[in-house]
Amino acid sequence: MVQLISSTYGKANVKFLKVKKNPSNPTEQEVLEANVQVLLRGKFDVAYTKADNAPIVPTDTVKNTILVEAKTTDVWPIERFAGHLAKHFTNKYNQIEGIDIQIVQSRWTKYPLSNGKIHAHSFRYDGAETRRTHLNYDKLTKKLLITSAIKDLTVLKSTGSMFYGYNVCDYTTLPPTRDRILSTDVYASWTYDPKFIPTLDSIFKKADEGLFDSTYNAARITTLERFALENSASVQATMYNMSQEILEKVKEVDTVSYELPNKHYILFNLEWKGIKGNTELFYPSPDPNGLIKSTVGRGKAKL
Ligand SMILES: O=c1[nH]c(=O)c2[nH]c(=O)[nH]c2[nH]1
C-alpha cells in the first residue's frame, strides 16, 4: 500500500520581454525580461493515482496564461505580476488550492551617451545579477508569503576586510589577517511581513505605493554601501550588519537572509624569485570556497 504524500506541477522557464512605451513619447521605453515558474497544487491526486487527467490544467495552458497575462496586465514590478497570476489561477480553477510562483528579472540598464544623456530605448545587459520574487499562496488558509531577492550581485573589495581572532586548533593553518581581499556573489532575500500584505489584492496597492521597488533599492544600496564602507571583521559580521540595516529601513520586511560564498583570493608566494612581502599579486581560488548563510529577524519585544 502506497500513498501520494505531496505533489505540485506547472511550467518552468517561461520567458518574455515586455516593452513599456511612454504614451506621450513612444520612443521613450522601458523593458522587463523575465523568467517565470508557476507551480499548482490542489485536487490533482487522481491524475497521479488513477491516471485520470480530468482535473489537470495542462502545463501548456499555464504557459499560455503567463504570456497572455504578461501582455494584458502591468508586469512592473514583478511582485505585482506574481500577485496577478496567483489571483488568476486560484480564481479561475476550482481544483487549484495553492500556487507557487517565482519570477527572475534580468537587469537591462539604460546607459548615458557621450553627450551625458541617458538614451531613451537602449539598454546594457548588467551581467548575471537578477532581481527575483517568490510568492506562495494557499487558497484554503489564505496564507500568503512573498519573498523577494537579489542574486548574483558580484562584488570585490581589495582592502578593508579582516579575519582574525578565530578558533585555533591543531587543524588550523590559516594565518590571521587585518587586510585581505573580500569577494562574493551576493544572494540577499527578504520576506514581507504578512501583516502588511495580508491578501492578494493588497499586493497591488503596495505595488502602486512603490513598496517593492523601494525595498529592492534599499536592499541593493545597503548591501553595496555596507560592503564598501565597513572594515569587515568577517563575512558573518558584515552580512548581519547589512540585514540589520535593511530591517531598520523597511518596516514591512520581516526577515532578511544572505547567502554569501567567500571567493578566496590568495597571495602568490614569490619568495622563490627573491620578491619578499608581496601584497599586490593574488590568484583567484575558485574552489573550495567558504559559504556563509544567515537569516535575521526582528527580536520579540521584551514584556
Ligand atoms: O569571513 C570569514 N569567515 C569565516 O568563517 C572564514 N573562515 C575562513 O577560513 N576565512 C573566513 N572568513
PDB file of C-alpha atoms in Angstrom, residues 47-180:
ATOM      1  CA  ALA A  47      -4.088  12.306 -12.029  1.00  0.00           C
ATOM      2  CA  TYR A  48      -1.263  10.571 -10.152  1.00  0.00           C
ATOM      3  CA  THR A  49      -3.126   7.694  -8.511  1.00  0.00           C
ATOM      4  CA  LYS A  50      -5.880   6.831 -11.059  1.00  0.00           C
ATOM      5  CA  ALA A  51      -4.365   8.077 -14.324  1.00  0.00           C
ATOM      6  CA  ASP A  52      -7.351  10.442 -14.537  1.00  0.00           C
ATOM      7  CA  ASN A  53      -6.323  13.685 -16.268  1.00  0.00           C
ATOM      8  CA  ALA A  54      -9.692  15.412 -15.813  1.00  0.00           C
ATOM      9  CA  PRO A  55      -8.567  17.992 -13.220  1.00  0.00           C
ATOM     10  CA  ILE A  56      -5.277  18.804 -14.919  1.00  0.00           C
ATOM     11  CA  VAL A  57      -4.890  22.311 -16.276  1.00  0.00           C
ATOM     12  CA  PRO A  58      -2.173  21.441 -18.807  1.00  0.00           C
ATOM     13  CA  THR A  59       1.225  22.990 -18.238  1.00  0.00           C
ATOM     14  CA  ASP A  60       0.892  24.278 -21.799  1.00  0.00           C
ATOM     15  CA  THR A  61      -2.163  26.264 -20.660  1.00  0.00           C
ATOM     16  CA  VAL A  62      -0.127  27.567 -17.719  1.00  0.00           C
ATOM     17  CA  LYS A  63       2.499  28.799 -20.187  1.00  0.00           C
ATOM     18  CA  ASN A  64      -0.125  30.436 -22.418  1.00  0.00           C
ATOM     19  CA  THR A  65      -1.689  32.124 -19.397  1.00  0.00           C
ATOM     20  CA  ILE A  66       1.615  33.604 -18.252  1.00  0.00           C
ATOM     21  CA  LEU A  67       2.232  35.052 -21.723  1.00  0.00           C
ATOM     22  CA  VAL A  68      -1.311  36.363 -22.329  1.00  0.00           C
ATOM     23  CA  GLU A  69      -1.469  37.948 -18.874  1.00  0.00           C
ATOM     24  CA  ALA A  70       2.013  39.438 -19.356  1.00  0.00           C
ATOM     25  CA  LYS A  71       0.671  41.177 -22.483  1.00  0.00           C
ATOM     26  CA  THR A  72      -2.640  42.317 -20.997  1.00  0.00           C
ATOM     27  CA  THR A  73      -1.638  43.431 -17.483  1.00  0.00           C
ATOM     28  CA  ASP A  74       1.062  45.502 -15.819  1.00  0.00           C
ATOM     29  CA  VAL A  75       4.146  43.384 -15.101  1.00  0.00           C
ATOM     30  CA  TRP A  76       6.000  46.153 -13.195  1.00  0.00           C
ATOM     31  CA  PRO A  77       7.119  45.362 -10.540  1.00  0.00           C
ATOM     32  CA  ILE A  78       7.467  41.568 -10.703  1.00  0.00           C
ATOM     33  CA  GLU A  79       5.713  41.229  -7.309  1.00  0.00           C
ATOM     34  CA  ARG A  80       2.560  42.743  -8.860  1.00  0.00           C
ATOM     35  CA  PHE A  81       2.655  40.268 -11.750  1.00  0.00           C
ATOM     36  CA  ALA A  82       3.171  37.344  -9.363  1.00  0.00           C
ATOM     37  CA  GLY A  83       0.138  38.529  -7.375  1.00  0.00           C
ATOM     38  CA  HIS A  84      -1.909  38.883 -10.548  1.00  0.00           C
ATOM     39  CA  LEU A  85      -1.039  35.346 -11.705  1.00  0.00           C
ATOM     40  CA  ALA A  86      -1.831  33.928  -8.252  1.00  0.00           C
ATOM     41  CA  LYS A  87      -5.237  35.600  -8.302  1.00  0.00           C
ATOM     42  CA  HIS A  88      -5.983  34.478 -11.869  1.00  0.00           C
ATOM     43  CA  PHE A  89      -5.154  30.798 -11.357  1.00  0.00           C
ATOM     44  CA  THR A  90      -6.768  30.427  -7.928  1.00  0.00           C
ATOM     45  CA  ASN A  91      -9.979  32.230  -9.003  1.00  0.00           C
ATOM     46  CA  LYS A  92     -10.411  30.594 -12.403  1.00  0.00           C
ATOM     47  CA  TYR A  93      -9.961  26.933 -11.454  1.00  0.00           C
ATOM     48  CA  ASN A  94     -11.810  25.374  -8.520  1.00  0.00           C
ATOM     49  CA  GLN A  95      -9.383  22.496  -8.290  1.00  0.00           C
ATOM     50  CA  ILE A  96      -6.405  24.806  -7.726  1.00  0.00           C
ATOM     51  CA  GLU A  97      -5.925  25.246  -3.976  1.00  0.00           C
ATOM     52  CA  GLY A  98      -2.467  26.754  -3.869  1.00  0.00           C
ATOM     53  CA  ILE A  99       0.194  28.245  -6.074  1.00  0.00           C
ATOM     54  CA  ASP A 100       3.926  28.836  -6.013  1.00  0.00           C
ATOM     55  CA  ILE A 101       5.298  31.476  -8.365  1.00  0.00           C
ATOM     56  CA  GLN A 102       8.891  32.502  -8.983  1.00  0.00           C
ATOM     57  CA  ILE A 103       9.930  35.319 -11.279  1.00  0.00           C
ATOM     58  CA  VAL A 104      13.528  36.162 -12.182  1.00  0.00           C
ATOM     59  CA  GLN A 105      14.133  39.546 -13.792  1.00  0.00           C
ATOM     60  CA  SER A 106      17.278  40.297 -15.794  1.00  0.00           C
ATOM     61  CA  ARG A 107      18.986  43.657 -15.436  1.00  0.00           C
ATOM     62  CA  TRP A 108      18.771  45.755 -18.585  1.00  0.00           C
ATOM     63  CA  THR A 109      20.030  49.218 -17.708  1.00  0.00           C
ATOM     64  CA  LYS A 110      19.780  52.381 -19.787  1.00  0.00           C
ATOM     65  CA  TYR A 111      23.160  53.995 -20.329  1.00  0.00           C
ATOM     66  CA  PRO A 112      24.463  57.523 -20.991  1.00  0.00           C
ATOM     67  CA  LEU A 113      25.885  58.589 -24.360  1.00  0.00           C
ATOM     68  CA  SER A 114      28.913  60.887 -24.746  1.00  0.00           C
ATOM     69  CA  ASN A 115      26.554  63.892 -24.557  1.00  0.00           C
ATOM     70  CA  GLY A 116      25.849  62.796 -20.963  1.00  0.00           C
ATOM     71  CA  LYS A 117      22.199  61.979 -21.712  1.00  0.00           C
ATOM     72  CA  ILE A 118      20.679  58.585 -20.911  1.00  0.00           C
ATOM     73  CA  HIS A 119      19.386  57.082 -24.149  1.00  0.00           C
ATOM     74  CA  ALA A 120      15.620  56.543 -24.252  1.00  0.00           C
ATOM     75  CA  HIS A 121      15.469  52.958 -25.509  1.00  0.00           C
ATOM     76  CA  SER A 122      18.968  51.405 -25.481  1.00  0.00           C
ATOM     77  CA  PHE A 123      19.939  49.086 -22.669  1.00  0.00           C
ATOM     78  CA  ARG A 124      23.104  47.417 -21.439  1.00  0.00           C
ATOM     79  CA  TYR A 125      22.930  43.892 -20.043  1.00  0.00           C
ATOM     80  CA  ASP A 126      24.123  44.273 -16.482  1.00  0.00           C
ATOM     81  CA  GLY A 127      25.592  40.800 -16.094  1.00  0.00           C
ATOM     82  CA  ALA A 128      24.400  37.802 -14.142  1.00  0.00           C
ATOM     83  CA  GLU A 129      22.739  39.826 -11.379  1.00  0.00           C
ATOM     84  CA  THR A 130      18.970  39.326 -11.146  1.00  0.00           C
ATOM     85  CA  ARG A 131      16.010  40.665  -9.204  1.00  0.00           C
ATOM     86  CA  ARG A 132      13.659  37.931  -8.009  1.00  0.00           C
ATOM     87  CA  THR A 133      10.380  37.292  -6.299  1.00  0.00           C
ATOM     88  CA  HIS A 134       8.826  34.160  -4.857  1.00  0.00           C
ATOM     89  CA  LEU A 135       5.125  34.126  -3.970  1.00  0.00           C
ATOM     90  CA  ASN A 136       3.349  31.287  -2.230  1.00  0.00           C
ATOM     91  CA  TYR A 137      -0.406  31.456  -1.721  1.00  0.00           C
ATOM     92  CA  ASP A 138      -2.782  28.966  -0.155  1.00  0.00           C
ATOM     93  CA  LYS A 139      -6.427  29.455  -1.158  1.00  0.00           C
ATOM     94  CA  LEU A 140      -7.782  27.414   1.758  1.00  0.00           C
ATOM     95  CA  THR A 141      -5.897  29.064   4.616  1.00  0.00           C
ATOM     96  CA  LYS A 142      -5.437  32.377   2.690  1.00  0.00           C
ATOM     97  CA  LYS A 143      -1.790  32.276   3.768  1.00  0.00           C
ATOM     98  CA  LEU A 144       0.337  34.483   1.535  1.00  0.00           C
ATOM     99  CA  LEU A 145       4.123  34.709   1.676  1.00  0.00           C
ATOM    100  CA  ILE A 146       6.217  36.947  -0.541  1.00  0.00           C
ATOM    101  CA  THR A 147       9.999  36.752  -0.572  1.00  0.00           C
ATOM    102  CA  SER A 148      11.974  38.950  -2.927  1.00  0.00           C
ATOM    103  CA  ALA A 149      15.669  38.802  -3.650  1.00  0.00           C
ATOM    104  CA  ILE A 150      18.816  39.962  -5.380  1.00  0.00           C
ATOM    105  CA  LYS A 151      21.004  37.161  -6.712  1.00  0.00           C
ATOM    106  CA  ASP A 152      24.484  37.090  -8.223  1.00  0.00           C
ATOM    107  CA  LEU A 153      25.498  40.642  -7.449  1.00  0.00           C
ATOM    108  CA  THR A 154      29.258  40.051  -7.621  1.00  0.00           C
ATOM    109  CA  VAL A 155      31.427  42.398  -5.555  1.00  0.00           C
ATOM    110  CA  LEU A 156      35.058  42.615  -4.531  1.00  0.00           C
ATOM    111  CA  LYS A 157      36.968  44.918  -2.213  1.00  0.00           C
ATOM    112  CA  SER A 158      40.762  44.980  -2.319  1.00  0.00           C
ATOM    113  CA  THR A 159      41.232  46.180   1.254  1.00  0.00           C
ATOM    114  CA  GLY A 160      39.014  46.973   4.254  1.00  0.00           C
ATOM    115  CA  SER A 161      38.443  43.353   5.226  1.00  0.00           C
ATOM    116  CA  MET A 162      39.964  41.406   8.099  1.00  0.00           C
ATOM    117  CA  PHE A 163      39.747  37.948   9.611  1.00  0.00           C
ATOM    118  CA  TYR A 164      41.480  37.223  12.897  1.00  0.00           C
ATOM    119  CA  GLY A 165      40.680  36.032  16.396  1.00  0.00           C
ATOM    120  CA  TYR A 166      39.066  32.791  15.243  1.00  0.00           C
ATOM    121  CA  ASN A 167      39.323  29.386  16.906  1.00  0.00           C
ATOM    122  CA  VAL A 168      42.820  27.993  16.533  1.00  0.00           C
ATOM    123  CA  CYS A 169      43.497  24.269  16.937  1.00  0.00           C
ATOM    124  CA  ASP A 170      45.855  21.588  15.672  1.00  0.00           C
ATOM    125  CA  TYR A 171      43.994  21.630  12.290  1.00  0.00           C
ATOM    126  CA  THR A 172      44.432  25.375  11.747  1.00  0.00           C
ATOM    127  CA  THR A 173      46.788  26.615   9.031  1.00  0.00           C
ATOM    128  CA  LEU A 174      45.041  29.903   8.096  1.00  0.00           C
ATOM    129  CA  PRO A 175      47.092  32.935   9.141  1.00  0.00           C
ATOM    130  CA  PRO A 176      45.126  35.791  10.709  1.00  0.00           C
ATOM    131  CA  THR A 177      44.886  38.918   8.582  1.00  0.00           C
ATOM    132  CA  ARG A 178      43.922  42.556   9.068  1.00  0.00           C
ATOM    133  CA  ASP A 179      43.990  43.243   5.340  1.00  0.00           C
ATOM    134  CA  ARG A 180      42.633  40.855   2.758  1.00  0.00           C
TER     135      ARG A 180
END
